[in-house]
CSV table of C-alpha atoms in Angstrom, one decimal:
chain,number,residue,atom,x,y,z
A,1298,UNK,CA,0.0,0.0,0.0
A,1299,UNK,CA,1.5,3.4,-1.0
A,1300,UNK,CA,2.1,5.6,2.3
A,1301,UNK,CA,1.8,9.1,1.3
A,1302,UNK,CA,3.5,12.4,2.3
A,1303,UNK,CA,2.7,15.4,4.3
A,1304,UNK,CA,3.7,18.7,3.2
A,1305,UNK,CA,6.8,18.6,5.4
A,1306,UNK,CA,8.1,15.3,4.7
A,1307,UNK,CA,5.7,12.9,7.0
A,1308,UNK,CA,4.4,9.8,6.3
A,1309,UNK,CA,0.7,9.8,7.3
A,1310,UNK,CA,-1.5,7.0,7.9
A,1311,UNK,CA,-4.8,6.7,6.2
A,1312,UNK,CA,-5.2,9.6,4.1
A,1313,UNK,CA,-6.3,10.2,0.6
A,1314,UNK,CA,-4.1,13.2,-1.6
A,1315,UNK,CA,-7.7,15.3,-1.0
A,1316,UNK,CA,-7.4,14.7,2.6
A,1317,UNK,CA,-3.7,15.9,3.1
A,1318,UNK,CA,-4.5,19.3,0.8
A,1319,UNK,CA,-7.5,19.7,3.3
A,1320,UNK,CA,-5.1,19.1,6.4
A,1321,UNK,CA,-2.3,21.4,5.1
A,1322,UNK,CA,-5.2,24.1,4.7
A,1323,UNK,CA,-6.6,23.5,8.4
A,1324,UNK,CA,-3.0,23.5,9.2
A,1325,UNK,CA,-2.2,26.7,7.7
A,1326,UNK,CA,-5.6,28.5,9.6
A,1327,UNK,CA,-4.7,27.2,12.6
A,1328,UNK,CA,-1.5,28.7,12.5
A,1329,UNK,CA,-2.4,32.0,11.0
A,1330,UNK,CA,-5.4,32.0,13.4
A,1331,UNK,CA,-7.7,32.1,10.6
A,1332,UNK,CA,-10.5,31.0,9.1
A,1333,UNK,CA,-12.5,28.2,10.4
A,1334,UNK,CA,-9.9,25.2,10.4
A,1335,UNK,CA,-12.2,22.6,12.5
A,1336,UNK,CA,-15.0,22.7,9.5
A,1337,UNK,CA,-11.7,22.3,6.9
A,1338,UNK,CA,-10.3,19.5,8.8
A,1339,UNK,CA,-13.7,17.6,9.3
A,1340,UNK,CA,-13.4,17.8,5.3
A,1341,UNK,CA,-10.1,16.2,5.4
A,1342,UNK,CA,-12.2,13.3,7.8
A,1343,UNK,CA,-15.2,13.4,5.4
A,1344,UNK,CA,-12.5,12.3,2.4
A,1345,UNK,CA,-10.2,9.7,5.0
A,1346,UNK,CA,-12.0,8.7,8.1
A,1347,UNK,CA,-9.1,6.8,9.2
A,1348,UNK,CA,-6.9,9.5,8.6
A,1349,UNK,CA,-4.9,9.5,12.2
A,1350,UNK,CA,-3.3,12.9,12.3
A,1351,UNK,CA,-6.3,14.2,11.1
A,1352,UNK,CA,-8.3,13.2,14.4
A,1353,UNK,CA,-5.1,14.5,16.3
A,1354,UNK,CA,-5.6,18.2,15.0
A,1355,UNK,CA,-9.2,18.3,15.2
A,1356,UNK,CA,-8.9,17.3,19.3
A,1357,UNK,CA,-6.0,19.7,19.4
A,1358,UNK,CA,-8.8,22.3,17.8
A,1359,UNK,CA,-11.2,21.3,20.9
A,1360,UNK,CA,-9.1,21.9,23.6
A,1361,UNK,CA,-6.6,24.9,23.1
A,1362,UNK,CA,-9.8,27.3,23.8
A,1363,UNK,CA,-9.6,25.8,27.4
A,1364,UNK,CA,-13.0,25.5,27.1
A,1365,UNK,CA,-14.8,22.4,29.5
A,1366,UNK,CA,-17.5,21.2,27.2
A,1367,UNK,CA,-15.2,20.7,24.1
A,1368,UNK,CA,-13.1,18.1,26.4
A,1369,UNK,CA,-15.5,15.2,25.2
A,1370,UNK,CA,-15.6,15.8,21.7
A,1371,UNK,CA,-11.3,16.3,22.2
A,1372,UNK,CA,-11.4,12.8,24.0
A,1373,UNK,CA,-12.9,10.9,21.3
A,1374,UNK,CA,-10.6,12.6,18.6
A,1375,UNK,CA,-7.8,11.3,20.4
A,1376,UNK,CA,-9.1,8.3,20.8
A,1377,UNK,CA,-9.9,8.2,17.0
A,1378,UNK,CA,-6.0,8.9,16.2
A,1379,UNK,CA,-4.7,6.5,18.7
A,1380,UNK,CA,-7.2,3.6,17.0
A,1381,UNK,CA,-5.5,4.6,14.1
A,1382,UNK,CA,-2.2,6.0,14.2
A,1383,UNK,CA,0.6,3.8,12.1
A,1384,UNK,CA,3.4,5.5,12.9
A,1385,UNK,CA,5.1,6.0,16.5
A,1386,UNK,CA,4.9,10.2,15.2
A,1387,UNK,CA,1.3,9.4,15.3
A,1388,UNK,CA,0.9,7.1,18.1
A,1389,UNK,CA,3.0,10.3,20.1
A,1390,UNK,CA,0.6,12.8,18.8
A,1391,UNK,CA,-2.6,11.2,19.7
A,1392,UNK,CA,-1.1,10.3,23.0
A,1393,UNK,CA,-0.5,14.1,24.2
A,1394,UNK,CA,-3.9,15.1,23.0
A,1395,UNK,CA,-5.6,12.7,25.1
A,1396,UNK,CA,-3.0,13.7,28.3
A,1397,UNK,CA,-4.2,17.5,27.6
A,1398,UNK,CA,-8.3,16.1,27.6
A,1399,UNK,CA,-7.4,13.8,30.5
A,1400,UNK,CA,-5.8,17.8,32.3
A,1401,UNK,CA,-2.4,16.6,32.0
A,1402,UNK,CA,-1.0,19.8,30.1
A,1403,UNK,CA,2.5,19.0,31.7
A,1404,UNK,CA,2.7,15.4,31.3
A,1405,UNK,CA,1.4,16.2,27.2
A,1406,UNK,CA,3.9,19.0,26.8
A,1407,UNK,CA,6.7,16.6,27.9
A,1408,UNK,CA,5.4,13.8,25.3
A,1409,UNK,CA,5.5,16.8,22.7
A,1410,UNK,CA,8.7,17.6,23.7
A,1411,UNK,CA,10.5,14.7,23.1
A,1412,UNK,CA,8.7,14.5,19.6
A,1413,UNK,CA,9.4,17.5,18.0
A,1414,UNK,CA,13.1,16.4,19.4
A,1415,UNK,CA,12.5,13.1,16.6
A,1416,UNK,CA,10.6,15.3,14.2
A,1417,UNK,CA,11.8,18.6,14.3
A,1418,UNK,CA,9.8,19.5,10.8
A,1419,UNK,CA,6.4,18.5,12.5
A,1420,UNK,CA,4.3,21.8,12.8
A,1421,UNK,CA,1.7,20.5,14.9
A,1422,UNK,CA,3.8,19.1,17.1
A,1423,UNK,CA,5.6,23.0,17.8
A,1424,UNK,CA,2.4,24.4,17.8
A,1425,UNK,CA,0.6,22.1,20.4
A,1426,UNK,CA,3.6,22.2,22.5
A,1427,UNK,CA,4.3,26.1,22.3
A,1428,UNK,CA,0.4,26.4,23.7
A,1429,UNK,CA,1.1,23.7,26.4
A,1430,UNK,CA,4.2,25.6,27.5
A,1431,UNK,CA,1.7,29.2,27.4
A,1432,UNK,CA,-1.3,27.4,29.5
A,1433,UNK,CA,1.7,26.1,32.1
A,1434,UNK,CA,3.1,29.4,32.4
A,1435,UNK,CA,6.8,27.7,31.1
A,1436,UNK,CA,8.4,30.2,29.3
A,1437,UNK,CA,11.8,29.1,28.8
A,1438,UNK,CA,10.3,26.5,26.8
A,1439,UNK,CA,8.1,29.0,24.7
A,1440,UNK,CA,11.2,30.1,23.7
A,1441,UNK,CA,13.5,26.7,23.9
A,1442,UNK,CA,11.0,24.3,22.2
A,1443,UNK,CA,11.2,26.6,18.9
A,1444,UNK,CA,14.8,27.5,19.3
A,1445,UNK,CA,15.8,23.9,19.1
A,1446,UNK,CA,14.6,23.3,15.6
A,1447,UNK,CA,15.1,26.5,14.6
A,1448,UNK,CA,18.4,24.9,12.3
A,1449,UNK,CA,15.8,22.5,10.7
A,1450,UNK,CA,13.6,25.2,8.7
A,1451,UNK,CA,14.1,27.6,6.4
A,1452,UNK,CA,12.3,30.2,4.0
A,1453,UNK,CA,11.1,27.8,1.6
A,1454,UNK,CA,9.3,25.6,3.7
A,1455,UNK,CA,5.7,25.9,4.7
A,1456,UNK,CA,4.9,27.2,7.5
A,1457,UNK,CA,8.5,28.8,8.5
A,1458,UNK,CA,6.5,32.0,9.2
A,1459,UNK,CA,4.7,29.8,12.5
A,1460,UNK,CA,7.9,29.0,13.5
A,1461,UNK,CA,9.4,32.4,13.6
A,1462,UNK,CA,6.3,33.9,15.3
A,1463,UNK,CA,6.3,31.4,17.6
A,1464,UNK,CA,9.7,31.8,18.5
A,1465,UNK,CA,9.5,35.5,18.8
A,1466,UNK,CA,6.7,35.0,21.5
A,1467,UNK,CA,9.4,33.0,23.2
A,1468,UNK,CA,11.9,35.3,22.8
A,1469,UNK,CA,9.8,38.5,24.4
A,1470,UNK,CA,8.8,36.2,27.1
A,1471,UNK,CA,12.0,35.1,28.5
A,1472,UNK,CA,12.9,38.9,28.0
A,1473,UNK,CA,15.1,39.5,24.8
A,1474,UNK,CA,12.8,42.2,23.0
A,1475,UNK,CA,15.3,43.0,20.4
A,1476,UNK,CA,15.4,39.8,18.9
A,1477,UNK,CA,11.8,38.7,19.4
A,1478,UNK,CA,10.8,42.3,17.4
A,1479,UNK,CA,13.4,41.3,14.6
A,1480,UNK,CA,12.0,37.2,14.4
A,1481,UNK,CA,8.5,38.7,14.6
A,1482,UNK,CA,8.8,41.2,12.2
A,1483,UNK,CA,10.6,38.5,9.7
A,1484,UNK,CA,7.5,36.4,10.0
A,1485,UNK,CA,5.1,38.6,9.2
A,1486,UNK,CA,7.3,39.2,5.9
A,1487,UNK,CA,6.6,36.1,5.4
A,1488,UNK,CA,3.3,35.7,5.7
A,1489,UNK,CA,1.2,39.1,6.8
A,1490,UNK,CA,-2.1,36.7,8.4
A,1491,UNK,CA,0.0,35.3,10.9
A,1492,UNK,CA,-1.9,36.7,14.1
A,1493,UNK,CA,0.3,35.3,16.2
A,1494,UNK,CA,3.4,37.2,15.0
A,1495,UNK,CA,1.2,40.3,14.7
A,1496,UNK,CA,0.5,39.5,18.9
A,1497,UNK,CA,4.2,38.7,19.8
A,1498,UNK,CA,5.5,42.0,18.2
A,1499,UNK,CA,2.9,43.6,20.4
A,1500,UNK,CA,4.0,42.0,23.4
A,1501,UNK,CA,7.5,43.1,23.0
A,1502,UNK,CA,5.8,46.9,22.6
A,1503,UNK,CA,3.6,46.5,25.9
A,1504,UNK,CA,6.6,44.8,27.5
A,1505,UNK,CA,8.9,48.3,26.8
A,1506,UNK,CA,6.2,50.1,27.5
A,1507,UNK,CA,6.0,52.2,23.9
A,1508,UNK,CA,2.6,52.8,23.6
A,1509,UNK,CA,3.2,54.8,20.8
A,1510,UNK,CA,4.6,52.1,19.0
A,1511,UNK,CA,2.6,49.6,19.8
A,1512,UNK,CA,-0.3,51.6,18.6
A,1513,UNK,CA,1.9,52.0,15.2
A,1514,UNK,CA,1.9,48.1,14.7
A,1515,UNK,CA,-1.3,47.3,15.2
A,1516,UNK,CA,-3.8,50.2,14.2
A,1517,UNK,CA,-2.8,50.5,10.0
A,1518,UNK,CA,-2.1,47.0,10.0
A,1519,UNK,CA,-5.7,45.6,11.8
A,1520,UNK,CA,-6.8,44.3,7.6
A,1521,UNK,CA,-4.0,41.7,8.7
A,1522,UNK,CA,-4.4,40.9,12.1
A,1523,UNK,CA,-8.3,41.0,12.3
A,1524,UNK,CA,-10.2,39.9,9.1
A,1525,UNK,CA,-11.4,36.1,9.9
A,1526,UNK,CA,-9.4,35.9,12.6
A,1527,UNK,CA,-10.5,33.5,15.5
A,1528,UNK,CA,-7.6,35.6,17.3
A,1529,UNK,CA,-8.6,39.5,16.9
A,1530,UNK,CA,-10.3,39.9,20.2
A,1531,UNK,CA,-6.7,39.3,21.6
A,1532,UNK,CA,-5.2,42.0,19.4
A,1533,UNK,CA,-7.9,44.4,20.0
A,1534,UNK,CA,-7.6,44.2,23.5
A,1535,UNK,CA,-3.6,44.6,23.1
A,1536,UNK,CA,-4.4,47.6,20.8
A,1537,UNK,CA,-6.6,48.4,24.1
A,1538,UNK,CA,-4.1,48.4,26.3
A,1539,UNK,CA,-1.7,51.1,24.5
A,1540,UNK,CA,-4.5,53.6,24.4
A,1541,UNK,CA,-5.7,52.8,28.5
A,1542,UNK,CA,-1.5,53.6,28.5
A,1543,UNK,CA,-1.8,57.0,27.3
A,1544,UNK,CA,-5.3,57.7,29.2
A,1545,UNK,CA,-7.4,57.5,26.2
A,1546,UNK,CA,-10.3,56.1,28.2
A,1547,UNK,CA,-13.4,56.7,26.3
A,1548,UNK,CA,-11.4,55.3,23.1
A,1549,UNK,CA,-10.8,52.0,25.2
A,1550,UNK,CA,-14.4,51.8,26.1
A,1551,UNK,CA,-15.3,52.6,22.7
A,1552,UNK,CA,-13.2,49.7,21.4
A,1553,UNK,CA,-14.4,47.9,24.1
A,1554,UNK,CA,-17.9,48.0,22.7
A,1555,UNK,CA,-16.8,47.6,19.3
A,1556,UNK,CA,-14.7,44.6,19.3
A,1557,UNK,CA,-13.5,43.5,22.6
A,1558,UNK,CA,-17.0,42.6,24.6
A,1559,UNK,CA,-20.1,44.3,22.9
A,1560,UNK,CA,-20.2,42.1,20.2
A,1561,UNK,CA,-20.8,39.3,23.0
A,1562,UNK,CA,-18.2,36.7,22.3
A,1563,UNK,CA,-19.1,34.0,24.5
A,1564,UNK,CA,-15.4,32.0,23.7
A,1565,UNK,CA,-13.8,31.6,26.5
A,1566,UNK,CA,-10.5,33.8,25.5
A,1567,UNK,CA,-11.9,36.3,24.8
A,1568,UNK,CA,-14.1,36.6,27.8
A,1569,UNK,CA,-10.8,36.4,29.5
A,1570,UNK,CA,-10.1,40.0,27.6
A,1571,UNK,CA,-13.0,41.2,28.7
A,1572,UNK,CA,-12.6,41.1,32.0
A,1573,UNK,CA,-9.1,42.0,32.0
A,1574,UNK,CA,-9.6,45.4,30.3
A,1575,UNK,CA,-13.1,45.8,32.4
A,1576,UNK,CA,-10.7,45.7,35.6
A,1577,UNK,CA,-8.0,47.2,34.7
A,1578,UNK,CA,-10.3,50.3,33.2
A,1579,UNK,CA,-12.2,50.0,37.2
A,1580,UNK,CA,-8.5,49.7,38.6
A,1581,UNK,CA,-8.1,53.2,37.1
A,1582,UNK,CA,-11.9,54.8,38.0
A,1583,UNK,CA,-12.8,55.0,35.2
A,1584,UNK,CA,-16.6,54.0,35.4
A,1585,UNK,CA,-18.1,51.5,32.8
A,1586,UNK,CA,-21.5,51.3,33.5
A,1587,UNK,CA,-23.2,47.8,33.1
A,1588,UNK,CA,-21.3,46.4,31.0
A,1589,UNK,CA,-20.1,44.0,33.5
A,1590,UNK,CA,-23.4,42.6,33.8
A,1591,UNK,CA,-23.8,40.7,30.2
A,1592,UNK,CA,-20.1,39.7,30.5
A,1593,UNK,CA,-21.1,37.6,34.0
A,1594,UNK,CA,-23.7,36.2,31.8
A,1595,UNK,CA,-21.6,34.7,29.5
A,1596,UNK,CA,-19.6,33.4,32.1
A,1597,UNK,CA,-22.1,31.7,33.9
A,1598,UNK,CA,-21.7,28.5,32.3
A,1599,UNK,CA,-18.4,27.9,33.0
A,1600,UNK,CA,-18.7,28.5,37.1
A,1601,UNK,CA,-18.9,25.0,37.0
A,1602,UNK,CA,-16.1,23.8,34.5
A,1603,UNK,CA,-12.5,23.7,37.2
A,1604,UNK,CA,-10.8,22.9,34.1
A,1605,UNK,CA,-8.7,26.0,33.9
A,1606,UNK,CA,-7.6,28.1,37.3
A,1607,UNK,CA,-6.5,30.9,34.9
A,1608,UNK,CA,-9.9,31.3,33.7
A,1609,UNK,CA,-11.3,31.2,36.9
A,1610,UNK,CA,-9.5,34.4,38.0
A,1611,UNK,CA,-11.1,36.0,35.2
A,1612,UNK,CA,-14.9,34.7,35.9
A,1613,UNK,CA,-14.8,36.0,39.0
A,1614,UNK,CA,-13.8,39.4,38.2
A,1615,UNK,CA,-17.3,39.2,36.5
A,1616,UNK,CA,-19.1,37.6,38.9
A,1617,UNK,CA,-17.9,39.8,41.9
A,1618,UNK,CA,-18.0,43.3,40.0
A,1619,UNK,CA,-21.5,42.3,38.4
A,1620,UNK,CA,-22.2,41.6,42.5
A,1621,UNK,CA,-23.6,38.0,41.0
A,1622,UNK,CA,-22.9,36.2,44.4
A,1623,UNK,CA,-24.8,33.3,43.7
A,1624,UNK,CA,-22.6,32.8,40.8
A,1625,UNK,CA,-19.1,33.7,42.6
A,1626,UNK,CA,-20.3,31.0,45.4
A,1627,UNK,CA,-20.4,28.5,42.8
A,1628,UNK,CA,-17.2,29.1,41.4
A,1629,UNK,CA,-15.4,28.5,44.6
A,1630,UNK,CA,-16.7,25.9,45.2
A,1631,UNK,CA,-15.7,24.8,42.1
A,1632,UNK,CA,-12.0,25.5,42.7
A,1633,UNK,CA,-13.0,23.6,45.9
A,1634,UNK,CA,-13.2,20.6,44.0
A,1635,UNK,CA,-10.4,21.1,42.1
A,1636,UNK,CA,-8.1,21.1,44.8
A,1637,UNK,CA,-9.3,17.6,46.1
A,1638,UNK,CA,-9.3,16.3,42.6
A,1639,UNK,CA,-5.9,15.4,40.8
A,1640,UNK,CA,-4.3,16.6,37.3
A,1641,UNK,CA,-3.3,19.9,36.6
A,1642,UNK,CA,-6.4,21.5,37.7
A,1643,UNK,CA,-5.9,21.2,41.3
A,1644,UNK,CA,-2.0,22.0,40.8
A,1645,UNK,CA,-2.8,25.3,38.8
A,1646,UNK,CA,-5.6,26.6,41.4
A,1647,UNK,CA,-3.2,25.4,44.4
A,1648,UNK,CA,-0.1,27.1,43.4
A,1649,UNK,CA,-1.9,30.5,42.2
A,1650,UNK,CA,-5.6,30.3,41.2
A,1651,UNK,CA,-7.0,29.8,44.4
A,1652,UNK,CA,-5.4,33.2,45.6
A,1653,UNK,CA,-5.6,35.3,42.9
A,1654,UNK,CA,-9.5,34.6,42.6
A,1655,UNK,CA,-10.4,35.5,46.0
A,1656,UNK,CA,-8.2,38.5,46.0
A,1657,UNK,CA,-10.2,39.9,43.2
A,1658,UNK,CA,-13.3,39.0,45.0
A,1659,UNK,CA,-12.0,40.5,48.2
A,1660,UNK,CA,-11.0,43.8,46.4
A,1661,UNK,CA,-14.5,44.4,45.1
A,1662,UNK,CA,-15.4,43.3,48.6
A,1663,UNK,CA,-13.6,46.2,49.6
A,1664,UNK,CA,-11.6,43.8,51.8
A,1665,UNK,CA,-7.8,45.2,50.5
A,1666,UNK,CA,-5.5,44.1,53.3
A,1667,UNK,CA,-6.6,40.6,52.3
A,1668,UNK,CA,-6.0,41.5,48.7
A,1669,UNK,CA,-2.5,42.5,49.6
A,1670,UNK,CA,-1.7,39.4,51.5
A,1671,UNK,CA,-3.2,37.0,49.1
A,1672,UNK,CA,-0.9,38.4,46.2
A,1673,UNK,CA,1.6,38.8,48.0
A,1674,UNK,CA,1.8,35.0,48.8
A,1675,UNK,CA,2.1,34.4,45.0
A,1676,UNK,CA,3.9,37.3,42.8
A,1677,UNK,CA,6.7,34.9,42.6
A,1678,UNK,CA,4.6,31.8,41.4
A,1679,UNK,CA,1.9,33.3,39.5
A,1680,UNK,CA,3.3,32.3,36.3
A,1681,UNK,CA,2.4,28.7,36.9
A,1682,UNK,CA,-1.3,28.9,36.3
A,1683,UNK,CA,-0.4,30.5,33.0
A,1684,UNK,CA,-1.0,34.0,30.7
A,1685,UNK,CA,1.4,35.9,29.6
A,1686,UNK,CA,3.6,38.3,31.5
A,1687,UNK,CA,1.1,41.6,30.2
A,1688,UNK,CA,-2.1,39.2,31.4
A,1689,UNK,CA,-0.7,38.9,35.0
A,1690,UNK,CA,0.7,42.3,35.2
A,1691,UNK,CA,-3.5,43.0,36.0
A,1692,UNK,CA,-2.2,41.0,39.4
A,1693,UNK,CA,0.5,43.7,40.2
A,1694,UNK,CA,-1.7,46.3,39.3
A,1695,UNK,CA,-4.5,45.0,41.6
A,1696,UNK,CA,-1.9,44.7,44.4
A,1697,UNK,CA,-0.2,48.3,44.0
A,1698,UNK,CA,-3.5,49.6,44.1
A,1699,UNK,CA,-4.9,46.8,47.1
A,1700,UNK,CA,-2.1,48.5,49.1
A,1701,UNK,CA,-2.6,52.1,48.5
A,1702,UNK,CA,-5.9,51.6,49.4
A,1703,UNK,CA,-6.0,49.5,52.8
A,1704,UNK,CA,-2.9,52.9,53.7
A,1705,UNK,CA,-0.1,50.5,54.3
A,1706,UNK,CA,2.1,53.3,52.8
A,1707,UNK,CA,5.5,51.8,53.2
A,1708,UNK,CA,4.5,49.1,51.1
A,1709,UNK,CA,2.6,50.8,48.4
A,1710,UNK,CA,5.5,53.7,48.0
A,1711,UNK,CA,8.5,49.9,47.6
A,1712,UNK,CA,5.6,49.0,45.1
A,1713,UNK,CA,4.9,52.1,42.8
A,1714,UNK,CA,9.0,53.0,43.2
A,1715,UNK,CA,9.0,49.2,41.8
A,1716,UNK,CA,6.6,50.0,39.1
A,1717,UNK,CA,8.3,53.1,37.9
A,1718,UNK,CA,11.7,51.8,38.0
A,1719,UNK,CA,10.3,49.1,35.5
A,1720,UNK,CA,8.2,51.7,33.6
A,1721,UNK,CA,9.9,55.4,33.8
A,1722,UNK,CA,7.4,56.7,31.2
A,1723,UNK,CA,4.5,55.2,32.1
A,1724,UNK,CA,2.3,57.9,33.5
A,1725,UNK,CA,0.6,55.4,35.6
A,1726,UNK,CA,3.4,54.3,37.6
A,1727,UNK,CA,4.5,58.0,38.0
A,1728,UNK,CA,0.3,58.8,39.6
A,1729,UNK,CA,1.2,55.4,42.0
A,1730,UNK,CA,4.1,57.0,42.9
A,1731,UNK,CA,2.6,60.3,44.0
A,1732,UNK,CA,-0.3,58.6,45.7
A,1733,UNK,CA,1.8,56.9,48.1
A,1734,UNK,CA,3.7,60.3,49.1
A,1735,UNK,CA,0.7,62.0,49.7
């Protein structure tokens, strides 16, 4: 029987030539962030049914929206590419999907690890593993599981723009902003969709603190970085955060209500944006009216889920500021169950989740000594329930702020001096630091 070949050089097991052009396509959306690559890959399993890494990439498209009532339909995908895999590439990749639907991110990106070491050409293996690395909070390996087979790729094959944007994420993450700017940059020459690339250049502006440019990257490019993009809401709120930088407030809500949560995205990363620019806008004063009302709403449904700590912090900055107790109750409880479960769950909600969602609950409480003593207990670890280091910066924020409020001035004047040695031009860290003199 004639075993044919992927794009990138893989033998792949069950598939029909039709089928691989459908992969490479659901391939190439899922790493520009476009399109709609589940329905192009269920066309690739309409044409080759046994079609292993097919299956693989279609669970991988159910769980990396951390979402709790896609894990089922990720489970049997897995199971599908297990039942029948042909290769030991295969056998690999359906293996770390089903550890990642069983909430074994760690144990998964391990697996992926030591197959994009055998396979250094296989795409889906960097992308799954860069994500598992960004849910875990490991960046060293955002930026050590591209740089490895960074010598294996080059211009002419498909995908090399992934790799680069990848790797520039990595880069900005474990703090070198001048080379993550320069791979970033070269991968959107390559291939102006890539989102991601768009969002790691952006990162590396936030993380310098240049709103200006920042602004300048992403506002006469959005054509790029927004149309069909499954990934825009991200960018918005990035675009967002530049303009709440240079007190632009009702342009922030306006965007808000444009593109970030009035349209009423019910996906659970973007309801994480949501409430991150919601708090941080509150964090500031500035008023925004009901809108956190709708956005509790939408997160009602996922009280329940304990799949994700991260996403629990940002459900109950909803639930408390939209004074939806009934809802906030559940959600601890909840975490709760998390905690005497096993898996990563309980590991990501003991080591920071736990904390950081009662100390936004207490800070709406009013309550701010405990805010300040709950994130104080986890600045240091916070990384390990995952985001990016501009997502938990809304955790230093809420502590500066905690402090200045309950009057422990001593504190609050080492943490804005902190601030503004980090950010000299920021003229938020320069208002923290004339708060606590006053």
């Amino acid at each position: 029987m004639t075993v044919l070949i992927d794009a990138l050089g893989h033998p792949v097991s069950g598939a029909t030539a039709a089928a691989i052009d459908h992969y490479d396509q659901a391939a190439h959306e899922m790493c520009c962030l476009i399109g709609d690559p589940l329905a192009t890959i269920d066309r690739a399993l309409a044409e080759a049914p046994s079609m292993s890494i097919a299956h693989t990439l279609r669970a991988w498209l159910h769980l990396l929206g951390t979402e709790a009532p896609a894990l089922a339909t990720a489970r049997e995908a897995a199971e599908a590419a297990a039942r029948h895999a042909g290769t030991d590439r295969e056998r690999m990749h359906a293996r770390s999907a089903a550890l990642v639907a069983a909430g074994r991110w760690r144990d998964a990106a391990r697996v992926l690890e030591d197959l994009s070491a055998q396979h250094p050409r296989d795409l889906l293996a960097l992308q799954a593993g860069h994500q598992a690395d960004f849910f875990t909070g490991d960046s060293r390996m955002l930026r050590d599981r591209i740089a490895r087979v960074r010598p294996h790729w080059n211009d002419a094959m498909p995908g090399h723009h992934a790799v680069l944007g990848m790797h520039a994420f990595g880069l900005e993450e474990t703090g070198d902003y001048a080379q993550a700017e320069r791979t970033g940059r070269r991968a959107i020459e390559l291939q102006p969709r890539d989102t991601w690339a768009w969002h790691a250049v952006a990162h590396v502006h936030e993380m310098r603190n240049a709103p200006k440019d920042g602004i300048a990257w992403l506002e006469p490019n959005a054509v790029h970085w927004s149309r069909d993009s499954f990934f825009a809401v991200h960018n918005w709120w990035h675009l967002a955060l530049f303009k709440l930088e240079q007190d632009r407030h009702d342009e922030v809500l306006a965007m808000y209500d444009a593109s970030i949560g009035g349209p009423g995205s019910g996906v659970v990363l973007d309801m994480i944006d949501q409430s991150a620019l919601l708090w941080r806008l509150a964090l500031r004063g500035v008023d925004v009216g009901d809108r956190w009302q709708p956005l509790a709403e939408r997160w009602a449904p996922h009280a329940t889920a304990g799949n994700y700590a991260f996403n629990d912090l940002h459900a109950m900055m909803a639930f408390a500021s939209a004074w939806r107790s009934d809802l906030a109750a559940q959600l601890r409880e909840t975490q709760r169950a998390a905690l005497a479960g096993d898996g990563d769950a309980r590991a990501f909600t003991a080591e920071a989740g736990e904390a950081a969602t009662c100390a936004v609950q207490a800070f709406v409480a009013g309550d701010h000594a405990t805010v300040v003593a709950l994130l104080r207990s986890i600045r240091s670890s916070a990384h390990r329930f995952g985001g990016s280091h501009a997502q938990r910066d809304l955790l230093d924020l809420t502590l500066i702020e905690a402090a200045l409020r309950s009057g422990d001035r001593p504190l609050a004047a080492a943490l804005a001096a902190e601030r503004a040695a980090m950010r000299p031009a920021s003229p938020l860290a320069q208002r923290f630091v004339a708060r606590a003199a006053a």
